[in-house]
CSV table of C-alpha atoms in Angstrom, one decimal:
chain,number,residue,atom,x,y,z
A,1,MET,CA,-5.9,-108.4,-29.1
A,2,ALA,CA,-5.6,-106.3,-32.0
A,3,SER,CA,-7.1,-103.2,-33.1
A,4,LEU,CA,-6.5,-102.7,-36.9
A,5,THR,CA,-8.0,-99.2,-37.6
A,6,SER,CA,-9.8,-96.5,-36.4
A,7,LEU,CA,-12.5,-94.0,-37.8
A,8,ASN,CA,-10.4,-91.0,-36.5
A,9,PHE,CA,-10.6,-87.3,-37.9
A,10,LEU,CA,-9.6,-88.2,-41.7
A,11,LEU,CA,-12.9,-86.3,-42.0
A,12,CYS,CA,-11.5,-83.3,-40.5
A,13,ILE,CA,-8.2,-83.5,-42.3
A,14,PHE,CA,-10.3,-83.9,-45.4
A,15,LEU,CA,-12.3,-80.8,-44.9
A,16,ALA,CA,-9.2,-78.8,-44.0
A,17,ILE,CA,-6.6,-79.6,-46.5
A,18,SER,CA,-7.9,-79.0,-49.9
A,19,ILE,CA,-4.8,-81.3,-51.4
A,20,PHE,CA,-7.1,-84.3,-50.6
A,21,ARG,CA,-9.8,-83.7,-53.1
A,22,PHE,CA,-11.9,-86.8,-53.8
A,23,SER,CA,-14.5,-87.6,-56.5
A,24,SER,CA,-16.4,-90.7,-57.2
A,25,ALA,CA,-13.7,-91.6,-59.8
A,26,ARG,CA,-10.7,-90.2,-57.9
A,27,LYS,CA,-7.7,-92.4,-58.5
A,28,LEU,CA,-6.1,-93.3,-55.3
A,29,THR,CA,-2.6,-93.8,-56.9
A,30,GLU,CA,-2.4,-90.7,-59.0
A,31,SER,CA,-1.0,-88.2,-56.4
A,32,GLU,CA,0.3,-91.0,-53.9
A,33,PRO,CA,2.0,-93.9,-55.8
A,34,GLN,CA,3.8,-95.0,-52.8
A,35,LEU,CA,0.6,-95.6,-51.1
A,36,LYS,CA,-1.4,-98.1,-53.7
A,37,PHE,CA,-4.4,-99.6,-52.4
A,38,GLN,CA,-3.3,-103.1,-52.4
A,39,TYR,CA,-4.0,-106.6,-51.4
A,40,HIS,CA,-1.4,-108.1,-48.7
A,41,ARG,CA,-2.5,-111.5,-49.1
A,42,GLY,CA,-4.2,-112.4,-45.9
A,43,PRO,CA,-7.7,-114.0,-45.3
A,44,LEU,CA,-10.9,-112.0,-45.6
A,45,LEU,CA,-14.2,-112.8,-44.0
A,46,THR,CA,-15.9,-115.5,-46.1
A,47,GLY,CA,-19.3,-117.5,-45.6
A,48,LYS,CA,-22.2,-117.1,-43.3
A,49,ILE,CA,-21.3,-114.5,-40.9
A,50,SER,CA,-23.5,-113.2,-38.1
A,51,VAL,CA,-23.7,-109.4,-37.0
A,52,ASN,CA,-24.1,-109.1,-33.2
A,53,LEU,CA,-24.9,-106.2,-31.7
A,54,ILE,CA,-24.0,-105.1,-28.1
A,55,TRP,CA,-26.0,-102.0,-27.2
A,56,TYR,CA,-23.8,-100.3,-23.9
A,57,GLY,CA,-26.0,-97.8,-22.7
A,58,ASN,CA,-29.3,-95.9,-23.2
A,59,PHE,CA,-30.8,-96.5,-26.5
A,60,LYS,CA,-34.3,-96.0,-27.6
A,61,PRO,CA,-36.2,-98.7,-29.5
A,62,SER,CA,-36.4,-96.2,-32.4
A,63,GLN,CA,-32.8,-96.0,-32.5
A,64,LYS,CA,-32.2,-99.5,-32.2
A,65,ALA,CA,-34.2,-100.1,-35.0
A,66,ILE,CA,-32.5,-97.8,-37.3
A,67,VAL,CA,-29.4,-99.9,-37.0
A,68,THR,CA,-31.0,-103.3,-36.9
A,69,ASP,CA,-32.8,-102.3,-40.2
A,70,PHE,CA,-29.4,-101.2,-41.7
A,71,ILE,CA,-27.9,-104.6,-40.7
A,72,THR,CA,-30.8,-106.6,-42.5
A,73,SER,CA,-30.8,-104.5,-45.4
A,74,LEU,CA,-27.1,-105.5,-46.1
A,75,SER,CA,-28.5,-109.0,-47.5
A,76,SER,CA,-31.9,-108.7,-47.5
A,77,PRO,CA,-33.5,-112.0,-48.9
A,78,LYS,CA,-36.1,-110.1,-50.8
A,79,PRO,CA,-34.7,-107.7,-53.4
A,80,LEU,CA,-35.6,-104.1,-52.7
A,81,THR,CA,-37.6,-102.4,-55.3
A,82,ALA,CA,-36.5,-99.0,-54.6
A,83,GLN,CA,-32.8,-98.3,-55.8
A,84,PRO,CA,-30.1,-97.7,-55.2
A,85,SER,CA,-30.2,-99.8,-52.1
A,86,VAL,CA,-28.1,-100.7,-49.5
A,87,ASP,CA,-27.6,-104.3,-50.8
A,88,THR,CA,-26.5,-103.0,-54.1
A,89,TRP,CA,-23.8,-100.8,-51.9
A,90,TRP,CA,-22.8,-103.9,-50.3
A,91,LYS,CA,-22.2,-106.0,-53.4
A,92,ALA,CA,-19.5,-103.5,-54.2
A,93,THR,CA,-17.4,-105.7,-51.5
A,94,GLU,CA,-17.4,-108.6,-53.8
A,95,LYS,CA,-15.1,-107.3,-55.9
A,96,TYR,CA,-12.4,-108.1,-53.1
A,97,TYR,CA,-12.5,-111.6,-53.4
A,98,GLN,CA,-10.2,-113.0,-56.0
A,99,THR,CA,-10.3,-116.8,-55.4
A,100,PRO,CA,-13.1,-118.8,-55.3
A,101,SER,CA,-14.7,-119.2,-51.5
A,102,PRO,CA,-17.9,-119.7,-49.6
A,103,LYS,CA,-19.7,-116.5,-50.6
A,104,LEU,CA,-19.9,-113.9,-47.7
A,105,ALA,CA,-23.7,-113.7,-46.1
A,106,LEU,CA,-24.1,-111.3,-43.5
A,107,SER,CA,-27.2,-111.5,-41.5
A,108,LEU,CA,-28.4,-109.9,-37.9
A,109,GLY,CA,-27.4,-112.0,-35.1
A,110,SER,CA,-28.0,-112.0,-31.3
A,111,GLN,CA,-28.3,-108.4,-29.5
A,112,ILE,CA,-27.0,-108.0,-26.0
A,113,LEU,CA,-28.2,-105.1,-23.9
A,114,ASP,CA,-26.2,-103.6,-21.2
A,115,GLU,CA,-28.6,-100.7,-20.0
A,116,ASN,CA,-26.8,-100.8,-16.5
A,117,TYR,CA,-23.3,-99.4,-17.8
A,118,SER,CA,-21.5,-102.5,-16.3
A,119,PHE,CA,-18.1,-101.1,-17.1
A,120,GLY,CA,-19.4,-97.2,-15.8
A,121,LYS,CA,-19.3,-94.3,-18.2
A,122,SER,CA,-15.9,-93.8,-19.1
A,123,LEU,CA,-14.6,-97.0,-21.4
A,124,THR,CA,-11.0,-98.0,-22.4
A,125,THR,CA,-10.1,-100.0,-25.4
A,126,ASP,CA,-9.6,-102.9,-23.3
A,127,GLN,CA,-13.1,-102.9,-21.8
A,128,ILE,CA,-14.5,-102.5,-25.7
A,129,VAL,CA,-12.9,-106.0,-26.4
A,130,LYS,CA,-14.3,-107.4,-23.2
A,131,LEU,CA,-17.8,-106.2,-24.3
A,132,ALA,CA,-17.4,-107.3,-27.7
A,133,SER,CA,-16.5,-110.7,-26.3
A,134,LYS,CA,-20.1,-110.9,-25.0
A,135,GLY,CA,-21.4,-111.8,-28.2
A,136,PRO,CA,-20.9,-115.4,-30.0
A,137,GLN,CA,-17.4,-115.6,-31.4
A,138,ARG,CA,-17.6,-118.1,-34.3
A,139,ASN,CA,-18.5,-116.7,-37.5
A,140,ALA,CA,-19.1,-113.5,-36.1
A,141,ILE,CA,-18.5,-109.9,-36.2
A,142,ASN,CA,-19.4,-108.4,-32.8
A,143,VAL,CA,-20.6,-104.7,-33.0
A,144,VAL,CA,-20.2,-102.8,-29.7
A,145,LEU,CA,-22.7,-99.4,-29.8
A,146,THR,CA,-22.1,-97.1,-27.0
A,147,SER,CA,-24.8,-94.5,-26.3
A,148,ALA,CA,-24.4,-90.7,-26.0
A,149,ASP,CA,-23.6,-90.3,-22.4
A,150,VAL,CA,-20.7,-93.0,-22.6
A,151,ALA,CA,-16.8,-91.7,-23.3
A,152,VAL,CA,-14.7,-94.0,-25.0
A,153,GLU,CA,-10.8,-93.7,-24.6
A,154,GLY,CA,-9.9,-91.4,-27.9
A,155,PHE,CA,-13.6,-90.9,-28.9
A,156,CYS,CA,-13.6,-87.5,-30.5
A,157,SER,CA,-10.0,-86.6,-29.7
A,158,SER,CA,-8.8,-89.1,-32.3
A,159,ARG,CA,-11.6,-91.6,-33.3
A,160,CYS,CA,-15.4,-92.1,-33.9
A,161,GLY,CA,-15.3,-95.8,-34.3
A,162,THR,CA,-12.6,-98.8,-34.8
A,163,HIS,CA,-12.5,-102.4,-35.9
A,164,GLY,CA,-10.2,-105.1,-34.7
A,165,SER,CA,-10.0,-108.9,-33.8
A,166,SER,CA,-9.5,-110.9,-30.6
A,167,VAL,CA,-9.0,-114.6,-29.7
A,168,GLY,CA,-12.2,-115.9,-28.2
A,169,ALA,CA,-12.8,-118.7,-25.5
A,170,ARG,CA,-12.0,-122.2,-26.2
A,171,VAL,CA,-14.6,-124.2,-28.6
A,172,ASN,CA,-14.1,-128.0,-28.7
A,173,GLY,CA,-10.4,-127.4,-27.5
A,174,LYS,CA,-9.7,-124.9,-30.2
A,175,ARG,CA,-9.5,-120.8,-30.0
A,176,TYR,CA,-11.0,-118.7,-32.9
A,177,LYS,CA,-10.3,-115.4,-34.0
A,178,PHE,CA,-13.2,-113.0,-34.1
A,179,ALA,CA,-13.8,-109.5,-35.6
A,180,TYR,CA,-15.3,-106.6,-33.5
A,181,ILE,CA,-16.2,-103.1,-34.3
A,182,TRP,CA,-17.0,-100.2,-31.9
A,183,VAL,CA,-19.0,-97.0,-32.6
A,184,GLY,CA,-20.1,-94.6,-30.5
A,185,ASN,CA,-22.9,-92.3,-30.4
A,186,SER,CA,-21.6,-88.8,-31.1
A,187,GLU,CA,-24.7,-86.5,-31.1
A,188,THR,CA,-23.8,-84.7,-27.9
A,189,GLN,CA,-19.9,-85.3,-28.0
A,190,CYS,CA,-18.8,-84.4,-31.0
A,191,PRO,CA,-21.2,-84.6,-34.0
A,192,GLY,CA,-18.8,-82.1,-36.1
A,193,GLN,CA,-16.3,-84.9,-36.1
A,194,CYS,CA,-18.3,-88.0,-36.1
A,195,ALA,CA,-21.8,-87.2,-37.5
A,196,TRP,CA,-21.1,-85.1,-40.7
A,197,PRO,CA,-22.5,-84.2,-42.8
A,198,PHE,CA,-25.5,-84.3,-40.5
A,199,HIS,CA,-23.9,-81.7,-38.5
A,200,GLN,CA,-21.4,-78.8,-39.4
A,201,PRO,CA,-18.0,-79.7,-39.1
A,202,ILE,CA,-15.7,-78.0,-36.6
A,203,TYR,CA,-12.8,-77.5,-39.3
A,204,GLY,CA,-13.1,-76.3,-43.3
A,205,PRO,CA,-16.2,-75.1,-45.2
A,206,GLN,CA,-19.3,-74.5,-42.7
A,207,ASN,CA,-21.9,-75.2,-45.3
A,208,PRO,CA,-25.2,-76.1,-43.9
A,209,ALA,CA,-25.9,-79.5,-42.2
A,210,LEU,CA,-27.8,-82.2,-44.3
A,211,VAL,CA,-31.3,-83.4,-42.7
A,212,ALA,CA,-30.6,-87.1,-41.2
A,213,PRO,CA,-32.7,-89.6,-43.3
A,214,ASN,CA,-33.9,-91.0,-40.0
A,215,ASN,CA,-34.2,-87.9,-38.3
A,216,ASP,CA,-31.5,-88.8,-35.7
A,217,VAL,CA,-28.2,-86.9,-36.3
A,218,GLY,CA,-26.4,-89.1,-33.6
A,219,VAL,CA,-27.5,-92.6,-34.8
A,220,ASP,CA,-27.7,-91.6,-38.6
A,221,GLY,CA,-23.9,-90.8,-38.1
A,222,MET,CA,-23.5,-94.0,-36.3
A,223,VAL,CA,-24.7,-96.1,-39.4
A,224,ILE,CA,-22.1,-94.1,-41.5
A,225,ASN,CA,-19.3,-95.3,-39.2
A,226,VAL,CA,-20.9,-98.9,-38.9
A,227,ALA,CA,-21.1,-99.0,-42.4
A,228,SER,CA,-17.3,-98.0,-43.2
A,229,LEU,CA,-16.1,-100.3,-40.7
A,230,LEU,CA,-17.9,-103.3,-41.4
A,231,ALA,CA,-16.5,-102.7,-45.3
A,232,GLY,CA,-12.9,-102.6,-43.5
A,233,THR,CA,-13.7,-105.6,-41.5
A,234,VAL,CA,-14.5,-107.8,-44.1
A,235,THR,CA,-11.8,-106.8,-46.4
A,236,ASN,CA,-9.2,-106.3,-43.8
A,237,PRO,CA,-10.1,-108.3,-40.7
A,238,PHE,CA,-6.9,-109.2,-39.4
A,239,GLY,CA,-4.5,-106.5,-41.0
A,240,ASN,CA,-3.2,-108.3,-43.9
A,241,GLY,CA,-6.2,-108.0,-46.3
A,242,TYR,CA,-6.8,-104.9,-48.5
A,243,PHE,CA,-5.5,-101.5,-47.4
A,244,GLN,CA,-3.2,-98.5,-48.2
A,245,GLY,CA,-0.3,-97.0,-46.6
A,246,PRO,CA,1.1,-98.3,-43.2
A,247,LYS,CA,-0.5,-101.3,-41.6
A,248,GLU,CA,-0.6,-99.3,-38.4
A,249,ALA,CA,-2.8,-96.6,-39.7
A,250,PRO,CA,-4.2,-98.2,-42.7
A,251,LEU,CA,-6.7,-96.8,-45.2
A,252,GLU,CA,-9.6,-99.3,-45.9
A,253,ALA,CA,-12.2,-100.0,-48.4
A,254,ALA,CA,-14.2,-97.1,-46.8
A,255,SER,CA,-11.8,-94.8,-44.9
A,256,ALA,CA,-9.6,-94.2,-48.2
A,257,CYS,CA,-12.8,-92.3,-49.7
A,258,THR,CA,-13.5,-90.3,-46.5
A,259,GLY,CA,-16.4,-87.8,-47.2
A,260,VAL,CA,-17.4,-89.0,-50.5
A,261,TYR,CA,-21.0,-90.0,-50.7
A,262,GLY,CA,-22.1,-89.1,-54.2
A,263,LYS,CA,-20.5,-87.9,-57.4
A,264,GLY,CA,-18.9,-84.4,-57.6
A,265,ALA,CA,-17.8,-84.6,-53.9
A,266,TYR,CA,-15.2,-82.2,-52.5
A,267,PRO,CA,-14.1,-80.9,-49.2
A,268,GLY,CA,-17.1,-79.6,-47.1
A,269,TYR,CA,-19.7,-81.1,-49.8
A,270,ALA,CA,-20.9,-84.7,-49.7
A,271,GLY,CA,-21.6,-84.9,-53.3
A,272,ASN,CA,-25.2,-85.1,-55.6
A,273,LEU,CA,-27.4,-87.1,-53.2
A,274,LEU,CA,-30.8,-88.0,-53.1
A,275,VAL,CA,-33.2,-85.8,-51.3
A,276,ASP,CA,-36.6,-87.2,-49.7
A,277,PRO,CA,-39.4,-84.6,-50.9
A,278,THR,CA,-41.3,-85.0,-47.9
A,279,THR,CA,-38.6,-84.7,-45.4
A,280,GLY,CA,-35.9,-82.9,-47.1
A,281,ALA,CA,-33.3,-85.7,-45.8
A,282,SER,CA,-30.3,-86.3,-47.8
A,283,TYR,CA,-29.5,-90.1,-48.6
A,284,ASN,CA,-28.0,-92.4,-51.4
A,285,ALA,CA,-29.5,-96.0,-50.4
A,286,ASN,CA,-32.9,-97.3,-49.6
A,287,GLY,CA,-33.1,-100.0,-47.1
A,288,VAL,CA,-35.9,-102.5,-45.6
A,289,ASN,CA,-39.1,-101.2,-43.9
A,290,GLY,CA,-39.0,-97.9,-46.1
A,291,ARG,CA,-35.6,-96.9,-44.6
A,292,LYS,CA,-33.2,-94.4,-46.1
A,293,TYR,CA,-29.5,-94.3,-45.4
A,294,LEU,CA,-26.6,-92.3,-46.1
A,295,LEU,CA,-23.6,-94.8,-46.8
A,296,PRO,CA,-19.8,-93.8,-47.9
A,297,ALA,CA,-18.2,-94.5,-51.1
A,298,LEU,CA,-16.0,-97.7,-51.4
A,299,VAL,CA,-12.8,-97.9,-53.1
A,300,ASP,CA,-13.0,-100.6,-56.4
A,301,PRO,CA,-10.2,-102.5,-55.8
A,302,LYS,CA,-9.5,-103.1,-59.6
A,303,THR,CA,-9.2,-99.6,-60.5
A,304,SER,CA,-8.2,-97.8,-57.1
A,305,ALA,CA,-11.2,-95.4,-57.5
A,306,CYS,CA,-13.6,-94.4,-55.0
A,307,SER,CA,-17.0,-95.6,-56.0
A,308,THR,CA,-20.5,-94.3,-55.3
A,309,ILE,CA,-23.9,-95.4,-55.9
A,310,VAL,CA,-25.1,-92.2,-56.7
């Protein structure tokens, strides 16, 4: 089992230390030339990949719909008329593919419910991997989502989520690596760390929190973290793809742009975002079924700049 990267408290560092100032066109190499964002010659995920969801704990149907609509929006078969869209945001990852290969196509796969807390309400990293192993393991990203009443090793103290890879069971005599993601619902445990900007941060400038686009601070925060880790997973699935800095603590496609959601972002300010005139919610991407989401900036590998869609 290999855990590649965590969405830790880069956000808190981002808010607290003004030297790490970002904008939609910040050059990652300007102040840290030794930490150039680069390709390390390993494989990226390609072809048709199913995103399988393992729901651990108590989630309302409305909360599940927020996440499933987001996954569906990544590769919606029908172009969304409302722009900017989740699909447009995701297409930025195509810039990472340098050689002809089967085009990456994500789709919502199976959903597994574990409402009886089979491992209890306090999970270790190894148990997260065991949960991820319950999903299909070929051509898959298995996403473990833990509810607000579940504690996870390192959650809130050092990370909001993580991604990695593991070796699955034998299929026709062969073992295949599969990618996994874990993200927790931070609403009652640490929304200031893991659901900003929908909650005031525990460090840094105390600007008013933004209104969550789906009226659920915890799950809207989860979508941000799932989006960040999906981008990291497809572009650095096995630890030798695209990243900046040391392999043990890499900054990836989204985590290298922590805290940037719109143009003009700076510590404590998410950037210039769209605002729903009816609800007052802030967002930067439209999804299926009329959904709105807030999604992180992604590094453009050709320019080493954080690129936003608004």
